[in-house]
Coordinates of C-alpha atoms in Angstrom, one line a residue:
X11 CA 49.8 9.1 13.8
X12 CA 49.3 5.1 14.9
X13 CA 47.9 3.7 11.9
X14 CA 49.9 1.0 10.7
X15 CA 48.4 1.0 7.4
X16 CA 50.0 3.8 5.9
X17 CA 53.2 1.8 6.4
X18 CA 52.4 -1.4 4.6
X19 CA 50.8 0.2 1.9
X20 CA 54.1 2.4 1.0
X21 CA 56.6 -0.7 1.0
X22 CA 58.1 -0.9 -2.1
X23 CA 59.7 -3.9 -3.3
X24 CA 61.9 -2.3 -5.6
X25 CA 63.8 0.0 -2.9
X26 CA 63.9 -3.8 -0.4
X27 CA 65.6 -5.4 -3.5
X28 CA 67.9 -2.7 -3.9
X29 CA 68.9 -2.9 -0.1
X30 CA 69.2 -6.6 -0.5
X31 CA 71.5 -6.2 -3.0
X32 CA 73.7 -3.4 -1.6
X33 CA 74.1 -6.1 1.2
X34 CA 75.1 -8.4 -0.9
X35 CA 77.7 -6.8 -2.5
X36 CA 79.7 -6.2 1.1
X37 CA 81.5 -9.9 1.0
X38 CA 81.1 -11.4 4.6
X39 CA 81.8 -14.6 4.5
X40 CA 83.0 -16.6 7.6
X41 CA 85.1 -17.4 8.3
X42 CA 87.5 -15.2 8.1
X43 CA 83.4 -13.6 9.3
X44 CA 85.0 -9.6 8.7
X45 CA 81.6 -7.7 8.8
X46 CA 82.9 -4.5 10.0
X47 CA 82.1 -3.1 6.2
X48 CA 78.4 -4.2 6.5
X49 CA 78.3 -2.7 9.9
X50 CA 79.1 0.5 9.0
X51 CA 76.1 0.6 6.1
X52 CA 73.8 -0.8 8.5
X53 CA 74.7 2.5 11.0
X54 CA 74.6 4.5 8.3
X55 CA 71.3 3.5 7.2
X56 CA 69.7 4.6 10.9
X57 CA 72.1 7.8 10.9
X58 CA 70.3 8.4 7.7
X59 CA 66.8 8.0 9.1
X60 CA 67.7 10.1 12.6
X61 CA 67.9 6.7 14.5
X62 CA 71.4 5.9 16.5
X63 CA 73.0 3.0 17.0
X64 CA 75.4 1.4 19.2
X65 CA 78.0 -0.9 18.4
X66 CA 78.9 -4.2 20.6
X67 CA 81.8 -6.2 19.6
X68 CA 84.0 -8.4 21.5
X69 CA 86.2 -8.9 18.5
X70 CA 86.8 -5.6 16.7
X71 CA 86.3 -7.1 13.4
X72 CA 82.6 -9.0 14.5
X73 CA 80.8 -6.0 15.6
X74 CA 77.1 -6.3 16.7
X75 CA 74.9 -3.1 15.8
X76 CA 72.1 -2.3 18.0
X77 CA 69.6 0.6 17.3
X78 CA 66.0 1.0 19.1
X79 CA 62.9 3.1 17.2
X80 CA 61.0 4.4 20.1
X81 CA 56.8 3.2 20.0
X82 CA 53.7 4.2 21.5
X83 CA 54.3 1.8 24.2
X84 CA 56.2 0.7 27.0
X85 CA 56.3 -3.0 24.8
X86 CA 59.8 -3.8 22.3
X87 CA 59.8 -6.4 19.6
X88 CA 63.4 -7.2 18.5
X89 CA 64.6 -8.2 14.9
X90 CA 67.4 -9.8 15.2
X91 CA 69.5 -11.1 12.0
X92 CA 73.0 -12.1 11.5
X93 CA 75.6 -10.2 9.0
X94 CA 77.6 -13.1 7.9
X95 CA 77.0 -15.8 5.6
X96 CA 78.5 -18.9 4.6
X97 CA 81.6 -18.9 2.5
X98 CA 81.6 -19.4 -1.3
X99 CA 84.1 -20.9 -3.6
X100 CA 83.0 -18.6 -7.1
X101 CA 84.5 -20.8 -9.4
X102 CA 81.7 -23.3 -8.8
X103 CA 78.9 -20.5 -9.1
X104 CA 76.8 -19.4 -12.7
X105 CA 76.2 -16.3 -11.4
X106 CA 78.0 -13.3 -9.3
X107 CA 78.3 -14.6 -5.5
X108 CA 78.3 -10.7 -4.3
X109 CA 75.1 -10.3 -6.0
X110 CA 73.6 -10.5 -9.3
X111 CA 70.1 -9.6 -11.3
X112 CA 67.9 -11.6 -13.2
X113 CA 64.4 -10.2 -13.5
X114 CA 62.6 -10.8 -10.3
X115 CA 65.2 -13.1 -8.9
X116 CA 68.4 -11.5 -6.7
X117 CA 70.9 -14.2 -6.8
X118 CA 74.3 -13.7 -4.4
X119 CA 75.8 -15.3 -1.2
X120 CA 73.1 -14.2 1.7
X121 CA 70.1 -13.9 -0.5
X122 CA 67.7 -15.8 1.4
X123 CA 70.7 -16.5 4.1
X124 CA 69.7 -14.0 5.2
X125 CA 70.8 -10.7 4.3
X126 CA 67.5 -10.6 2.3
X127 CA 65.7 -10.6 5.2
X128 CA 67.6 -8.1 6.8
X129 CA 67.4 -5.8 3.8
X130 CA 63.3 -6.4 4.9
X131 CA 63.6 -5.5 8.3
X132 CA 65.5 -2.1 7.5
X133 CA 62.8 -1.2 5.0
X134 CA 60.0 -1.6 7.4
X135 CA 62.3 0.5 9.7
X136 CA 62.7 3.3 7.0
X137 CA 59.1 2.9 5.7
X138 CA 57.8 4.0 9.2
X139 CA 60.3 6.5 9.6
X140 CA 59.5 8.0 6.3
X141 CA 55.6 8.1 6.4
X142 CA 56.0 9.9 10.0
X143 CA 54.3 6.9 11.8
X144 CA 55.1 6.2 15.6
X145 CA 55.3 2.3 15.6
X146 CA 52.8 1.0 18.2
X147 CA 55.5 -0.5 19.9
X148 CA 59.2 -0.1 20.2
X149 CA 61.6 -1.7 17.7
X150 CA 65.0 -3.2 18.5
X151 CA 67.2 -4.2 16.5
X152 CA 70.2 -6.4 16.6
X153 CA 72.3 -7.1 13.6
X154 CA 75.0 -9.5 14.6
X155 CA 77.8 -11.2 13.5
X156 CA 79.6 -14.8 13.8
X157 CA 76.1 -16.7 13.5
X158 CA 77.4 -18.9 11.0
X159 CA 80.2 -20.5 12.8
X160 CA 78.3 -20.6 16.3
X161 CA 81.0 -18.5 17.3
X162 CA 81.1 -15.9 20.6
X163 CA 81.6 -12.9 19.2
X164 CA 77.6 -12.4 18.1
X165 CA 74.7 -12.9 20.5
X166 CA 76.5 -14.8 23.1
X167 CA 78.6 -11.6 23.5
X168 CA 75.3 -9.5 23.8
X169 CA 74.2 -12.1 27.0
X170 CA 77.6 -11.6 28.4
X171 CA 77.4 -7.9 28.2
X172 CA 74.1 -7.9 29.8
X173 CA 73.1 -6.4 26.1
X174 CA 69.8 -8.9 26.4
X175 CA 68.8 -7.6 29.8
X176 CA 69.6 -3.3 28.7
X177 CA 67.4 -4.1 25.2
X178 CA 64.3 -5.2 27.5
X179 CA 62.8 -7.0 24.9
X180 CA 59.0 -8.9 25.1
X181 CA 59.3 -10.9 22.0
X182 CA 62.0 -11.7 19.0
X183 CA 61.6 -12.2 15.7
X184 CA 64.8 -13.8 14.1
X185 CA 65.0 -13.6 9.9
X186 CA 66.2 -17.0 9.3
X187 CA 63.8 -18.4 5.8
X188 CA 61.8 -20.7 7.3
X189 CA 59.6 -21.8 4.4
X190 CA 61.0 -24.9 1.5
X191 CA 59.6 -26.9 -1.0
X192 CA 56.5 -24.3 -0.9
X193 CA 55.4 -25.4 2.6
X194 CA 55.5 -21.8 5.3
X195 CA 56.8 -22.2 8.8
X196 CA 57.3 -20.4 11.7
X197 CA 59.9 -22.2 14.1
X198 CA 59.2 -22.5 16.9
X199 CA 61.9 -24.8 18.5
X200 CA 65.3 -26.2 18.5
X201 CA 66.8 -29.5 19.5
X202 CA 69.3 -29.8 22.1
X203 CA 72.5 -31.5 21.9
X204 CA 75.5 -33.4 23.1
X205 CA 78.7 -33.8 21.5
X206 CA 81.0 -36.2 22.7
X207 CA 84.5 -37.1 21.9
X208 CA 85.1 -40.5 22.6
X209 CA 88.7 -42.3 23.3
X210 CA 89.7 -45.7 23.5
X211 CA 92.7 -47.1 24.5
X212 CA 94.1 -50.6 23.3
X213 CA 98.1 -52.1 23.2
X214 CA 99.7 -51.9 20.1
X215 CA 101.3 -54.7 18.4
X216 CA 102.5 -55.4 14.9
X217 CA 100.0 -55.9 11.8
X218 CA 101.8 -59.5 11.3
X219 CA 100.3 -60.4 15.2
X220 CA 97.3 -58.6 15.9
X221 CA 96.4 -61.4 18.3
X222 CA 99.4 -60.0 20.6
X223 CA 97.9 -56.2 20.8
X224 CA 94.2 -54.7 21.6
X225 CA 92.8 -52.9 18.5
X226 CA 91.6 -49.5 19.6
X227 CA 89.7 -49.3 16.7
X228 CA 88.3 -52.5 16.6
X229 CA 87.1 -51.3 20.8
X230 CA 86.0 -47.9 19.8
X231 CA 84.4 -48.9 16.9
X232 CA 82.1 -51.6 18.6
X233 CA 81.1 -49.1 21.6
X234 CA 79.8 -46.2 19.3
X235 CA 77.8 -49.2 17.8
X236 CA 76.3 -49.8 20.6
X237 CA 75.6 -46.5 21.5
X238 CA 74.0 -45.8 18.3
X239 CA 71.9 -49.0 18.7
X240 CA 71.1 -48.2 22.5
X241 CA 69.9 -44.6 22.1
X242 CA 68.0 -45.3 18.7
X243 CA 65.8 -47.6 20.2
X244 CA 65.3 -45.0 23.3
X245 CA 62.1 -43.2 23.1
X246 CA 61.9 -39.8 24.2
X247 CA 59.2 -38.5 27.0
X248 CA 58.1 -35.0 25.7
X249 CA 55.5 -32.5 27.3
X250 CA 52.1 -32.0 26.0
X251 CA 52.9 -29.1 24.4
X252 CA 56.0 -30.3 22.8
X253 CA 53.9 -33.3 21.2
X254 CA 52.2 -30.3 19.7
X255 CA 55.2 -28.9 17.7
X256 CA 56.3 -32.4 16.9
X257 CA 53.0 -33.4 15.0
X258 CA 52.9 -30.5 12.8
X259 CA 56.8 -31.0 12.6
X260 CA 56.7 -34.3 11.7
X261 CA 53.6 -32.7 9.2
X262 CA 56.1 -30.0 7.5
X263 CA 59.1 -32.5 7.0
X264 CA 56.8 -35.3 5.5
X265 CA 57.4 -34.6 1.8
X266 CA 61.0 -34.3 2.3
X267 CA 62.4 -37.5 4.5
X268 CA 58.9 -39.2 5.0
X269 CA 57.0 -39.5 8.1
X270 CA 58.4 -42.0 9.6
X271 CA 62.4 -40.8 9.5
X272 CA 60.5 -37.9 10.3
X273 CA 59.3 -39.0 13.6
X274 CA 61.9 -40.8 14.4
X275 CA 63.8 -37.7 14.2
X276 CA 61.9 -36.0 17.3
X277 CA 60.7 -38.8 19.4
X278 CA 64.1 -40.5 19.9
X279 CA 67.8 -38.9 20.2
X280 CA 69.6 -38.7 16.4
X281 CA 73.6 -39.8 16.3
X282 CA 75.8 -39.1 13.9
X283 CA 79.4 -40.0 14.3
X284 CA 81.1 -37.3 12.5
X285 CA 84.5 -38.0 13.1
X286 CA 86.8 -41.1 13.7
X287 CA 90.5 -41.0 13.6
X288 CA 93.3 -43.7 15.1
X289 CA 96.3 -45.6 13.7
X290 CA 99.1 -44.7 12.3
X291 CA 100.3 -47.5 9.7
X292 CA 98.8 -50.3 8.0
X293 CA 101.1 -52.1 9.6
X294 CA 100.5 -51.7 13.2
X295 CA 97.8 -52.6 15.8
X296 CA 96.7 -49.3 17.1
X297 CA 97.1 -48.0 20.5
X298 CA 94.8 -45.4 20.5
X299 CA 91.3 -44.1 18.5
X300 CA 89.1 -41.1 18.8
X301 CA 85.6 -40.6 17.6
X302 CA 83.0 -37.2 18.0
X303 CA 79.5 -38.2 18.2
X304 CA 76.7 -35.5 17.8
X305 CA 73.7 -36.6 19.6
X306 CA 70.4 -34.3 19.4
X307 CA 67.5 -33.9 21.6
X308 CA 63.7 -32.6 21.1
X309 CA 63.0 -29.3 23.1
X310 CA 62.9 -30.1 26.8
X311 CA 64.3 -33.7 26.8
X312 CA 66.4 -33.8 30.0
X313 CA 70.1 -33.8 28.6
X314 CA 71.8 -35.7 31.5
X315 CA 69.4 -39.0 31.2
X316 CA 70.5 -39.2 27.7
X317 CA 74.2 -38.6 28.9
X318 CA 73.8 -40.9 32.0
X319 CA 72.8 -43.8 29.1
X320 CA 76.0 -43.0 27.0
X321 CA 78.1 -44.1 29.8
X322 CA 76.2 -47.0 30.4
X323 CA 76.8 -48.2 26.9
X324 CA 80.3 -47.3 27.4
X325 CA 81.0 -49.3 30.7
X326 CA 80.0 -52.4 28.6
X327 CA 83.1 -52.0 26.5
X328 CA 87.1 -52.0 27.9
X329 CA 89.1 -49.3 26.9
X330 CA 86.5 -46.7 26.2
X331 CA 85.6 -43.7 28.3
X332 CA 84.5 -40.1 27.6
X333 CA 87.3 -37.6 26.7
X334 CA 85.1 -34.3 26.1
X335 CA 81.6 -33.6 26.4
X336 CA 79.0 -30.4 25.7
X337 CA 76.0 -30.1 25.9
X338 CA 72.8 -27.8 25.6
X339 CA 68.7 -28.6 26.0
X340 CA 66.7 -27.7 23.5
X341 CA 64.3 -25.0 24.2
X342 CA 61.1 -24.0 22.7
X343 CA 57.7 -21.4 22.8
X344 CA 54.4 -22.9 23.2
X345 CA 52.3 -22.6 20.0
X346 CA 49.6 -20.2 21.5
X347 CA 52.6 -17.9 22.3
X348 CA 51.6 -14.1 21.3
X349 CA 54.7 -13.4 19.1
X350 CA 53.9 -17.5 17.7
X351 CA 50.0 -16.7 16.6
X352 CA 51.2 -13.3 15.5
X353 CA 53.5 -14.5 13.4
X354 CA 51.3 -17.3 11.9
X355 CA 48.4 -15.5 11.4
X356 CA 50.4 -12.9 9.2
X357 CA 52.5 -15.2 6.9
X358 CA 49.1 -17.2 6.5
X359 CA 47.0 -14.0 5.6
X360 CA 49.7 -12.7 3.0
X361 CA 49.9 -16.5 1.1
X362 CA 46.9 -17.8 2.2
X363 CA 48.0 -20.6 2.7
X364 CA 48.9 -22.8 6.0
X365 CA 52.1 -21.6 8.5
X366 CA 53.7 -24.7 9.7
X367 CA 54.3 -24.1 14.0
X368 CA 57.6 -26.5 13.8
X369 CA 61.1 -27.1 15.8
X370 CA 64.2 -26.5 13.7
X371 CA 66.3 -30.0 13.3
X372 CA 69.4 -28.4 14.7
X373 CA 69.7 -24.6 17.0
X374 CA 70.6 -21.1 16.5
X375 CA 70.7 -17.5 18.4
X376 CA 66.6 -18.4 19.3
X377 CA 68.2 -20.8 22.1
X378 CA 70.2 -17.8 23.1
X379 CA 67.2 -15.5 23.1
X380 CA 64.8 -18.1 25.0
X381 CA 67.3 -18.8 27.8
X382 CA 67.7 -15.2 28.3
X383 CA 63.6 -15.1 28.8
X384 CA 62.5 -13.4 25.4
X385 CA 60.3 -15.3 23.5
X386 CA 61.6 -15.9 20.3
X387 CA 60.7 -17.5 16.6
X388 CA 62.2 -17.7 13.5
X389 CA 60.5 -16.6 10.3
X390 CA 61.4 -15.5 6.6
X391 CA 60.3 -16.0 3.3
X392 CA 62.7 -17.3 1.1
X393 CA 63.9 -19.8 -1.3
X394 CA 65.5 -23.4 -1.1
X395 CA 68.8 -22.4 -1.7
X396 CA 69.9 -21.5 1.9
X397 CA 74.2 -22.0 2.0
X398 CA 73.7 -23.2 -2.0
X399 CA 75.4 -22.3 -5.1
X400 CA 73.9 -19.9 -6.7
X401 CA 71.9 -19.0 -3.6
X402 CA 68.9 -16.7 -4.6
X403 CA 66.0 -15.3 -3.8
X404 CA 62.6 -13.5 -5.0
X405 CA 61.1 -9.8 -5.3
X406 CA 58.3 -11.6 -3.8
X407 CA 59.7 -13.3 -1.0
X408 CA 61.8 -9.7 -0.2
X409 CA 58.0 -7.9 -0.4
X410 CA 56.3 -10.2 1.4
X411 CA 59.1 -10.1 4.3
X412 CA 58.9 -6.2 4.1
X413 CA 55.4 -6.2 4.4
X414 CA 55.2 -8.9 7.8
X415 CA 57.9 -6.6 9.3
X416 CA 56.2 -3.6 9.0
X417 CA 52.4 -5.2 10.0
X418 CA 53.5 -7.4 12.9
X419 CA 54.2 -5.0 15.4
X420 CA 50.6 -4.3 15.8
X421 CA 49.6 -7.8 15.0
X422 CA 51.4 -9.0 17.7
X423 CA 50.9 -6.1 20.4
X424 CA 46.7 -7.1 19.7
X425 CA 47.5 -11.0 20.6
X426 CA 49.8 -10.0 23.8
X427 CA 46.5 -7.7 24.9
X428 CA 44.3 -10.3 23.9
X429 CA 46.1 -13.3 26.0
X430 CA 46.7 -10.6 28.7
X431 CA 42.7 -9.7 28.7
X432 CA 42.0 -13.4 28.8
X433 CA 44.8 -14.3 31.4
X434 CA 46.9 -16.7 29.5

């Protein structure tokens, strides 16, 4: 049997919002980012349905759990999710952080963030499974951990393993929510970065003669200025297709930081100085000051010209030089890309309503997936209160998620044959 029908038709959102909230219940929040507990369901759950796993883990107690159902073709879509959350202080929440009921709401730490999605993708595993039905392609996937803290031990572990290149994959679906403030996206993108840690050295003096020393501060204070001024006016050259994903970014963000901050946001570099430290008494011109700049870039915006102008602003100003520096270039899929349109096409035929193509403000695991050469996206129904108290989310978003899991494999192998038939 091939019908995918069968499949959709039999997904109950009763049984997702019971998985959701058996997910829930397992604390994982990260740090300390233990998700050994939750790993062990999540095997147990494909050991239940006849499907095995495999377990990658670099730290013993932030495994990554693998499993592959086997299609009618040689083609693999990969769900990938991540099996930690935030952490929570419960003092501050109304309701239960490992999980809690209230008519068609689930409320809990990792509701919408995003062990509700994950609960989604394991039903439309177990739905297809159950009615007998050989997917029309296969289906990996990868449940890993440390995604919260950008830590190593999740899908960079997977790359370094060669895990990527073994799973094969022609297209990833990641189940981060993607949809706030009742506007649906599918992202598309992510920015790049560079984070610098600045230093500037000065002569210290005492407080009663400043004139006698050279403030570090007062030096570091007046070069991040200037970078900030320098790169804000910088405008960004972006590919065709980039301008694309900016427009209907710029479109989806609108209602939320208006258009202009908006635009600003992906046409020029962002800064944010997140840290500044130096001194050590009031009384006392300092000697030496630190600050850690967090400059991002638009998908494909060539990191080192942006760098190369940093320095420039800081050869203007004595005393100031780079102390550390990483960076990473935003990466992106173009908009008629097979898994993009499939995706689209089935959020916008279950609400009816338009899916956003947009790039993320920040980066996740897609940058991982899209170096390694598998297209990827990022798409979930959800609720606003990703990392929130009293996080939540909805029997219908956990349906609706069920239901684009279970459909998009064959949505998505028609739009690959259709751009291959066409030669895109």
């Amino acid at each position: 049997m091939s019908s995918v029908a069968p499949v959709v038709s039999s997904v109950s959102g009763q049984r997702v919002l019971d998985l959701a909230a058996e997910l829930i219940a397992i604390d994982t929040r990260n740090p300390p980012g233990d998700t050994r507990a939750l790993a062990d369901r999540v095997e147990g759950f494909f050991s239940e349905l006849g499907v095995q796993t495999e377990r990658v883990a670099t730290d013993p107690a932030k495994p990554n759990v693998l499993a592959t159902l086997p299609g009618e073709t040689d083609r693999t879509l990969l769900y990938n999710g991540h099996l930690d959350t935030v952490p929570f202080d419960a003092d501050e929440w109304r309701r239960d952080p490992l999980g809690e009921r209230d008519g068609d709401r689930l409320y809990g730490r990792g509701a919408t963030d995003m062990k509700g999605p994950l609960a989604a993708m394991l039903h439309a595993a177990e739905t297809f499974v159950e009615r007998d039905v050989t997917p029309p392609v296969s289906l990996a996937f990868a449940f890993v951990s440390d995604e919260e803290t950008g830590g190593s031990a999740g899908v960079s572990a997977l790359e370094e393993r060669g895990v990527l290149d073994d799973l094969d994959a022609d297209a990833c679906v990641i189940g981060e929510t993607t949809c706030a403030g009742g506007r649906h996206s599918v992202t598309v993108a992510d920015r790049g970065s560079i984070w610098l840690t600045l230093r500037a050295t000065g002569t210290a003096a005492h407080g009663s003669r400043p004139m006698l020393g050279d403030n570090a501060i007062d030096r570091l204070w007046e070069a991040v200025g200037t970078v900030r001024r320098r790169l804000s006016r910088r405008r960004l050259s972006l590919d065709p297709e980039i301008e694309r994903i900016v427009e209907e970014s710029v479109e989806y963000y609108e209602p939320t930081m208006g258009a202009a901050a908006a635009r600003e946001l992906f046409e020029q570099p962002s800064v944010n100085l997140g840290t500044f430290e130096g001194g050590e008494a009031i009384n006392t011109v300092p000697s030496d000051a630190t600050a850690r700049l967090d400059v991002r870039l638009t998908a494909g915006v060539d990191t080192s010209d942006v760098l190369a102008d940093v320095r420039d602003c800081l050869d203007e100003h004595d005393g100031v030089s780079i102390a550390e520096v990483s960076w990473s270039v935003g990466t992106y899929e173009p908009v008629d890309e097979p898994i993009v349109e499939a995706v689209a096409a089935t959020a916008s035929e279950a609400i009816g309503d338009r899916i956003y193509r947009r790039s993320a403000t920040g980066g996740g695991d897609a940058k991982t997936f899209r170096n390694a050469g598998v297209p990827t996206v990022e798409f979930a129904f959800g609720t606003d209160t990703v990392h929130a108290v009293d996080e939540y989310t909805t029997l219908e978003a956990l349906t609706r998620n069920a239901e684009l899991y279970a459909r998009l494999p064959a949505v998505w192998l028609a739009e690959r044959s259709r751009h291959e038939a066409d030669g895109s």
